[in-house]
């Protein structure tokens, strides 16, 4: 039954989160951290729903280490990862202050409290606008801005962004949640509250399955379809299978419009972004925070 799978994915996410939190320390290589989380998900018999996102300071989301990454954990870091069981996803994240900075800590607190306040009013008849309002009010009460153009989302089997947007601001939407699976993810910043697309972040997704002339590209495309289907994947996973020559082939596939590489979502340079995220199964008369 799908509910069992949704709950199981959430339990694994939750367990990985408590396990990894003490390991997130300043100076730890991001590559090591991402791989240790992904390995743990597998050990607990979950599938990886998307590459571990490790986004620092003004980077809000969509950075995963490359195969030869040399960057290390520092600053205000968001750890965002997803677990899937038969395609049913638990999407969750936490933020860590690695600088002993009061601003970082307050930003993190504001998103944690915003998520908690959203959860408190969540039900199948709550409107999307009300949740946005709760999030916005909470983060503003800390004196920070909400990132208005980042939002939560509905999820379906093997579909991370299934169409419904859960706003982080009061957009007045009267649409009710109804039953379903949702990720809610407040983002707070000391910047303007608007992210833009920066450089590419090593996370790909299959965009359009069509013929490619490059033999290695063809092989990689088959591998991607077999292993990741409609879910995002990391270039380093493909490098593990095909070697470093895969990078050029991935870039070609991207150029041909077959693959899409996500840009890093970023605030202005020098600004800070915190995020908290959980997945909620909303039933007619019940709400379960699956990844708590
Ligand atoms: Mn997430
Ligand atoms: Mn999400």
Coordinates of C-alpha atoms and ligand atoms in Angstrom, one line a residue:
X1 CA 0.0 0.0 0.0
X2 CA 1.3 3.4 -0.8
X3 CA 0.8 4.9 2.7
X4 CA 3.1 2.3 4.1
X5 CA 5.7 3.2 1.6
X6 CA 5.3 6.9 2.3
X7 CA 5.7 6.3 6.0
X8 CA 8.7 4.1 5.5
X9 CA 10.5 6.6 3.3
X10 CA 9.8 9.3 5.9
X11 CA 11.2 7.0 8.7
X12 CA 14.4 6.4 6.8
X13 CA 14.8 10.1 6.1
X14 CA 14.3 10.9 9.8
X15 CA 16.8 8.2 10.9
X16 CA 19.4 9.4 8.4
X17 CA 18.9 13.0 9.6
X18 CA 19.5 12.2 13.3
X19 CA 22.5 10.0 12.3
X20 CA 24.2 12.6 10.1
X21 CA 23.6 15.8 12.1
X22 CA 26.5 15.2 14.5
X23 CA 28.8 14.5 11.5
X24 CA 28.1 17.8 9.8
X25 CA 31.2 19.8 11.0
X26 CA 33.1 22.7 9.6
X27 CA 35.8 21.5 7.2
X28 CA 34.3 18.1 6.3
X29 CA 34.6 17.7 2.5
X30 CA 31.2 18.1 0.9
X31 CA 31.8 15.1 -1.4
X32 CA 32.4 12.9 1.7
X33 CA 29.2 14.2 3.4
X34 CA 27.0 13.7 0.3
X35 CA 28.3 10.2 -0.2
X36 CA 28.0 9.2 3.4
X37 CA 24.3 10.3 3.4
X38 CA 23.5 8.6 0.2
X39 CA 25.2 5.4 1.4
X40 CA 23.2 5.5 4.7
X41 CA 20.0 5.8 2.7
X42 CA 20.9 2.6 0.8
X43 CA 21.9 0.8 4.0
X44 CA 18.5 1.5 5.5
X45 CA 16.9 0.1 2.3
X46 CA 15.7 3.3 0.9
X47 CA 16.2 4.7 -2.6
X48 CA 17.8 8.1 -3.2
X49 CA 15.1 10.4 -4.5
X50 CA 17.6 13.1 -5.6
X51 CA 21.3 13.9 -5.0
X52 CA 22.1 15.3 -1.6
X53 CA 22.0 19.1 -1.9
X54 CA 24.6 20.9 0.2
X55 CA 24.1 24.6 -0.3
X56 CA 26.2 27.1 1.6
X57 CA 25.4 30.7 2.6
X58 CA 23.8 32.6 -0.3
X59 CA 23.2 29.3 -2.2
X60 CA 19.7 28.3 -1.3
X61 CA 19.4 25.0 -3.1
X62 CA 20.5 22.8 -6.0
X63 CA 24.2 22.3 -5.4
X64 CA 25.6 18.8 -5.1
X65 CA 29.3 18.1 -5.1
X66 CA 31.0 17.2 -8.4
X67 CA 33.0 13.9 -8.6
X68 CA 36.3 15.9 -8.0
X69 CA 34.8 18.4 -5.6
X70 CA 37.2 20.0 -3.2
X71 CA 34.9 22.3 -1.2
X72 CA 34.3 21.8 2.5
X73 CA 31.4 22.4 4.9
X74 CA 31.3 25.9 6.3
X75 CA 29.1 28.9 6.9
X76 CA 25.3 28.4 7.0
X77 CA 24.8 25.1 5.3
X78 CA 21.5 23.5 4.1
X79 CA 21.5 19.7 4.0
X80 CA 18.6 18.7 1.8
X81 CA 18.0 15.1 0.8
X82 CA 15.3 12.8 -0.4
X83 CA 14.4 9.1 0.3
X84 CA 12.1 7.1 -1.9
X85 CA 10.4 3.8 -1.4
X86 CA 8.9 2.5 -4.7
X87 CA 8.9 6.1 -5.9
X88 CA 7.1 7.5 -2.8
X89 CA 9.3 10.3 -1.6
X90 CA 10.3 11.9 1.7
X91 CA 11.9 15.3 0.9
X92 CA 13.5 17.0 3.9
X93 CA 16.2 19.3 5.0
X94 CA 17.9 21.0 7.9
X95 CA 20.3 23.9 8.2
X96 CA 23.5 24.1 10.3
X97 CA 25.5 27.0 11.5
X98 CA 29.2 26.1 11.2
X99 CA 30.5 29.5 12.3
X100 CA 29.0 30.0 15.7
X101 CA 27.2 33.0 14.2
X102 CA 24.1 34.5 16.0
X103 CA 22.6 35.6 12.6
X104 CA 23.0 32.1 11.2
X105 CA 21.4 30.6 14.3
X106 CA 18.5 33.1 14.2
X107 CA 17.9 32.4 10.6
X108 CA 17.7 28.7 11.3
X109 CA 15.4 29.2 14.2
X110 CA 13.1 31.3 12.1
X111 CA 12.6 28.6 9.5
X112 CA 12.2 25.9 12.1
X113 CA 9.6 27.8 13.8
X114 CA 7.9 28.7 10.5
X115 CA 7.7 25.1 9.6
X116 CA 6.3 24.2 13.0
X117 CA 3.7 27.0 12.8
X118 CA 2.7 25.8 9.3
X119 CA 2.4 22.2 10.6
X120 CA 0.1 23.4 13.4
X121 CA -2.6 24.7 11.1
X122 CA -2.2 22.0 8.4
X123 CA -5.2 19.9 7.4
X124 CA -7.0 18.8 4.3
X125 CA -9.1 22.0 4.5
X126 CA -6.4 24.5 5.2
X127 CA -5.8 26.8 2.3
X128 CA -2.4 27.2 0.7
X129 CA -2.5 30.9 1.4
X130 CA -3.0 30.3 5.1
X131 CA 0.2 28.2 5.3
X132 CA 2.1 30.9 3.3
X133 CA 0.8 33.5 5.7
X134 CA 2.0 31.5 8.8
X135 CA 5.4 31.0 7.3
X136 CA 5.8 34.6 6.2
X137 CA 4.6 36.0 9.6
X138 CA 7.0 33.8 11.6
X139 CA 10.1 34.6 9.5
X140 CA 9.3 38.4 9.5
X141 CA 8.8 38.3 13.2
X142 CA 12.6 37.5 13.4
X143 CA 13.3 40.5 11.2
X144 CA 14.2 38.4 8.2
X145 CA 12.8 38.2 4.7
X146 CA 11.2 35.1 3.3
X147 CA 12.4 33.9 -0.1
X148 CA 9.2 34.5 -2.0
X149 CA 10.1 32.7 -5.2
X150 CA 11.0 29.4 -3.5
X151 CA 8.2 27.2 -2.3
X152 CA 7.0 23.8 -1.1
X153 CA 5.3 21.3 -3.5
X154 CA 3.0 18.4 -3.9
X155 CA 4.6 15.0 -4.7
X156 CA 3.4 11.9 -6.5
X157 CA 5.0 8.6 -7.1
X158 CA 8.4 9.2 -8.8
X159 CA 7.4 12.9 -9.2
X160 CA 9.2 15.4 -6.9
X161 CA 7.3 18.5 -8.0
X162 CA 3.8 17.3 -8.9
X163 CA 2.2 20.6 -9.7
X164 CA 0.8 22.2 -6.6
X165 CA 3.0 25.0 -5.1
X166 CA 3.0 25.6 -1.3
X167 CA 3.8 29.3 -1.0
X168 CA 6.2 30.7 1.7
X169 CA 4.3 34.0 1.6
X170 CA 0.6 34.9 1.9
X171 CA -0.4 34.8 -1.8
X172 CA -4.1 34.7 -0.8
X173 CA -4.6 31.4 -2.4
X174 CA -8.0 29.9 -1.3
X175 CA -7.1 26.5 -2.7
X176 CA -7.3 23.8 0.0
X177 CA -4.6 21.2 0.4
X178 CA -7.0 18.3 0.2
X179 CA -5.5 14.8 0.6
X180 CA -2.0 14.3 -0.7
X181 CA 1.7 14.3 -0.1
X182 CA 3.4 17.7 0.3
X183 CA 6.8 19.1 1.1
X184 CA 6.7 22.3 3.0
X185 CA 10.0 24.3 3.1
X186 CA 10.4 27.8 4.4
X187 CA 13.5 29.7 3.4
X188 CA 14.6 32.8 5.4
X189 CA 17.3 35.3 4.4
X190 CA 19.0 38.5 5.5
X191 CA 18.9 39.4 1.8
X192 CA 16.1 40.7 -0.4
X193 CA 14.2 37.5 -0.4
X194 CA 14.5 36.7 -4.1
X195 CA 16.7 34.0 -5.5
X196 CA 18.1 34.0 -9.0
X197 CA 19.7 31.2 -11.1
X198 CA 23.5 31.0 -10.7
X199 CA 26.0 28.6 -12.2
X200 CA 25.2 25.0 -12.7
X201 CA 25.1 22.7 -9.6
X202 CA 25.9 19.2 -10.9
X203 CA 22.3 18.0 -10.6
X204 CA 20.7 16.7 -13.8
X205 CA 17.3 15.3 -14.9
X206 CA 16.1 13.6 -18.1
X207 CA 14.2 16.3 -20.1
X208 CA 13.5 14.8 -23.5
X209 CA 14.3 11.3 -24.6
X210 CA 15.5 11.4 -28.1
X211 CA 18.4 10.2 -30.3
X212 CA 21.9 11.3 -29.8
X213 CA 24.8 10.7 -32.2
X214 CA 27.5 10.3 -29.5
X215 CA 27.9 6.6 -28.6
X216 CA 28.9 7.3 -25.0
X217 CA 26.0 9.7 -24.7
X218 CA 23.7 6.9 -25.9
X219 CA 25.1 4.6 -23.3
X220 CA 24.7 7.2 -20.6
X221 CA 21.2 8.0 -21.6
X222 CA 20.2 4.3 -21.3
X223 CA 21.9 4.2 -17.9
X224 CA 20.0 7.3 -16.8
X225 CA 16.7 6.0 -17.9
X226 CA 17.2 2.6 -16.3
X227 CA 18.5 4.0 -13.0
X228 CA 16.9 7.4 -12.4
X229 CA 13.9 7.6 -14.7
X230 CA 12.0 10.8 -13.9
X231 CA 14.1 11.6 -10.8
X232 CA 17.1 14.0 -10.6
X233 CA 20.6 12.5 -10.5
X234 CA 24.2 13.7 -9.8
X235 CA 26.9 13.9 -12.5
X236 CA 29.2 12.1 -10.0
X237 CA 26.9 9.0 -10.0
X238 CA 27.4 8.8 -13.8
X239 CA 31.1 9.3 -13.4
X240 CA 31.2 6.4 -11.0
X241 CA 29.8 4.2 -13.8
X242 CA 31.6 5.6 -16.9
X243 CA 34.6 7.5 -15.6
X244 CA 35.4 11.2 -15.9
X245 CA 34.8 11.2 -19.6
X246 CA 31.1 11.1 -18.7
X247 CA 31.3 14.8 -17.9
X248 CA 31.8 15.9 -21.5
X249 CA 29.0 13.5 -22.7
X250 CA 26.6 14.8 -20.0
X251 CA 27.4 18.4 -21.2
X252 CA 26.6 17.3 -24.8
X253 CA 23.3 15.7 -23.7
X254 CA 22.5 18.9 -21.9
X255 CA 23.3 20.9 -25.0
X256 CA 21.0 18.7 -27.1
X257 CA 18.2 19.3 -24.7
X258 CA 18.0 15.7 -23.7
X259 CA 19.2 16.4 -20.2
X260 CA 18.6 19.5 -18.0
X261 CA 21.2 20.6 -15.5
X262 CA 19.7 22.6 -12.6
X263 CA 21.3 26.0 -11.9
X264 CA 22.1 26.8 -8.3
X265 CA 19.4 28.9 -6.8
X266 CA 21.1 31.8 -5.1
X267 CA 20.5 35.0 -3.1
X268 CA 22.8 38.0 -3.5
X269 CA 26.5 37.3 -2.8
X270 CA 27.3 37.8 0.9
X271 CA 23.7 37.1 2.0
X272 CA 22.6 34.1 4.1
X273 CA 19.9 31.6 3.5
X274 CA 18.4 29.1 6.0
X275 CA 15.8 26.3 5.1
X276 CA 13.8 23.7 7.0
X277 CA 11.8 21.1 5.3
X278 CA 9.6 18.2 6.1
X279 CA 7.2 16.0 4.1
X280 CA 3.5 15.7 5.2
X281 CA 1.0 13.1 4.3
X282 CA -2.4 14.9 4.5
X283 CA -5.4 12.6 4.9
X284 CA -9.0 13.6 5.2
X285 CA -8.9 13.9 9.0
X286 CA -5.2 13.4 9.8
X287 CA -1.8 14.9 9.0
X288 CA 1.4 12.9 9.3
X289 CA 4.8 14.6 9.4
X290 CA 6.6 11.7 7.7
X291 CA 10.2 12.9 7.9
X292 CA 10.0 14.5 11.4
Ligands
LIG1 MN1 14.2 19.3 -0.3
LIG2 MN1 11.3 20.1 -1.6

